[in-house]
Amino acid sequence: MKYRSLAVLSTLVLGAGLVGCSSSGDSSDDAGGGGGGRTSLDVWLMRDSVSAGFQQMFETGFEKAHPDIDVKIQIQEWEGIGEKVTAALASNDAPDVIEVGNTQVAQYAQSGGLTDFSDRVDELGGGDWIKGLAEPGRYDGKQYGIPYYAANRVVIYRTDLFEKAGVNAAEIKTRDQWLYASRKLNKGGAQGIYLPGQNWYALSGFVWDEGGDLAVESGGRWKGGLDSPEALRAMDFYRTLQALGKGPKDSDEAQPPQAEVMAKEQIAQIIAVPGGAKVVEEKNPELKGKLDFFPVPGKTAEQPGAVFTGGSDLIVPAVAKHQEEAFTFLRELTGDAWQKKLAVAMSYVPNKTTLASAVSGDPGTAAMAAGAANGHATPNTPEWAAVEAKNPVKEYMTAVLTGKDAATEAAKASKTITDTLNSGS
């Protein structure tokens, strides 16, 4: 399911621990009663969303600015969260604010159980939101999910192998330059790049770069897009790049974990979230200080390559008792001041493209933020989770990389996507 892939993405970015509940103060009063009591605001945030230090800092700052609101943050586990959120939305005792994976919003909005913030987007600075967070937060033309933070893949590379091959990473701005450099790196016992055959997130970026999509909607019906000319060009590029290393053609980046492979072998590059570099260094301390980052290159030098945007949005259940206080919480946590602090504390990409400079001092996060400006999300439909469960994209990629006709295999995979996305209509 989608939230599992987002959880893995976030976990790789982070190294900080979390507490299981809020340490906020007085919890006995509720503004629903008289006497000027404080409103008790219940918030669910996800494991690996905030560190204990940031959580305490935010609660203290928020309650100082809003002394009439007592924030109660509970940390939730990703495992089983879909069922838990669905049950909460259908109950009369839902929390006031819930963090969800950005591509989960559609499945919750479909039930009609979320508060619509379409008329308050401007108050939240929505004009600058990262597209890969904002778009999946919309459903049926309405904005239900408020962008919280983002994470995406970059190129992690070994500076020593680049130097040995005479490659300057700063000069790699286009996909053609990337291929040229990777060919130079793929010599002398070194792999130019380790790219598993089923890294469909990377392929998706190339598809978006070409102007295609994984699926498109027209007249209320979805159609798989892997057999479009744009997507076929993307697969051809993927095949060329993947051949410049020894990545397996029949597995993804998690089997085996690609960062661990990079730690053991002479691999010049991988495509991963920046936290993957920490894994490489942990597995091979000799590589400490020899890793750096750059955004996935685009078709032209004008902008980085398209990337899948992982991360989270914040939602408010329609049955939540404290709607205005919940909006105040959203406005603070997703506002510029706290977003800058969150980005620095957690090595996240802030929710607005205008805030990228906040992470300029962290090379990995800075590369991630540069790529996030061209971030995208998977097709915005509740049925996409069923596509990922079958994952015809992975099967298609392996088929092409092992010599089968790309157009034929793309048509098969596109039909599976089409049938799956329209199964509920």
PDB file of N, CA and C in Angstrom, residues 56-66 338:
ATOM      1  N   GLN A  56       8.684  18.809  21.167  1.00  0.00           N
ATOM      2  CA  GLN A  56       8.610  19.610  22.382  1.00  0.00           C
ATOM      3  C   GLN A  56       8.742  21.102  22.063  1.00  0.00           C
ATOM      4  N   MET A  57       9.658  21.429  21.155  1.00  0.00           N
ATOM      5  CA  MET A  57       9.863  22.821  20.769  1.00  0.00           C
ATOM      6  C   MET A  57       8.602  23.402  20.142  1.00  0.00           C
ATOM      7  N   PHE A  58       7.969  22.618  19.260  1.00  0.00           N
ATOM      8  CA  PHE A  58       6.762  23.115  18.596  1.00  0.00           C
ATOM      9  C   PHE A  58       5.617  23.287  19.585  1.00  0.00           C
ATOM     10  N   GLU A  59       5.394  22.281  20.419  1.00  0.00           N
ATOM     11  CA  GLU A  59       4.297  22.375  21.386  1.00  0.00           C
ATOM     12  C   GLU A  59       4.455  23.595  22.280  1.00  0.00           C
ATOM     13  N   THR A  60       5.687  23.814  22.763  1.00  0.00           N
ATOM     14  CA  THR A  60       5.941  24.955  23.642  1.00  0.00           C
ATOM     15  C   THR A  60       5.687  26.269  22.914  1.00  0.00           C
ATOM     16  N   GLY A  61       6.206  26.381  21.680  1.00  0.00           N
ATOM     17  CA  GLY A  61       6.029  27.603  20.917  1.00  0.00           C
ATOM     18  C   GLY A  61       4.589  27.845  20.531  1.00  0.00           C
ATOM     19  N   PHE A  62       3.896  26.779  20.128  1.00  0.00           N
ATOM     20  CA  PHE A  62       2.497  26.915  19.721  1.00  0.00           C
ATOM     21  C   PHE A  62       1.629  27.344  20.892  1.00  0.00           C
ATOM     22  N   GLU A  63       1.806  26.700  22.030  1.00  0.00           N
ATOM     23  CA  GLU A  63       0.942  27.002  23.174  1.00  0.00           C
ATOM     24  C   GLU A  63       1.259  28.366  23.778  1.00  0.00           C
ATOM     25  N   LYS A  64       2.494  28.844  23.594  1.00  0.00           N
ATOM     26  CA  LYS A  64       2.809  30.206  24.026  1.00  0.00           C
ATOM     27  C   LYS A  64       2.084  31.216  23.153  1.00  0.00           C
ATOM     28  N   ALA A  65       2.032  30.926  21.830  1.00  0.00           N
ATOM     29  CA  ALA A  65       1.336  31.822  20.905  1.00  0.00           C
ATOM     30  C   ALA A  65      -0.175  31.689  20.998  1.00  0.00           C
ATOM     31  N   HIS A  66      -0.640  30.518  21.417  1.00  0.00           N
ATOM     32  CA  HIS A  66      -2.080  30.244  21.498  1.00  0.00           C
ATOM     33  C   HIS A  66      -2.383  29.597  22.855  1.00  0.00           C
ATOM     34  N   TRP A 338       7.739  27.645  11.073  1.00  0.00           N
ATOM     35  CA  TRP A 338       7.932  26.292  11.587  1.00  0.00           C
ATOM     36  C   TRP A 338       8.405  25.334  10.505  1.00  0.00           C
TER      37      TRP A 338
END
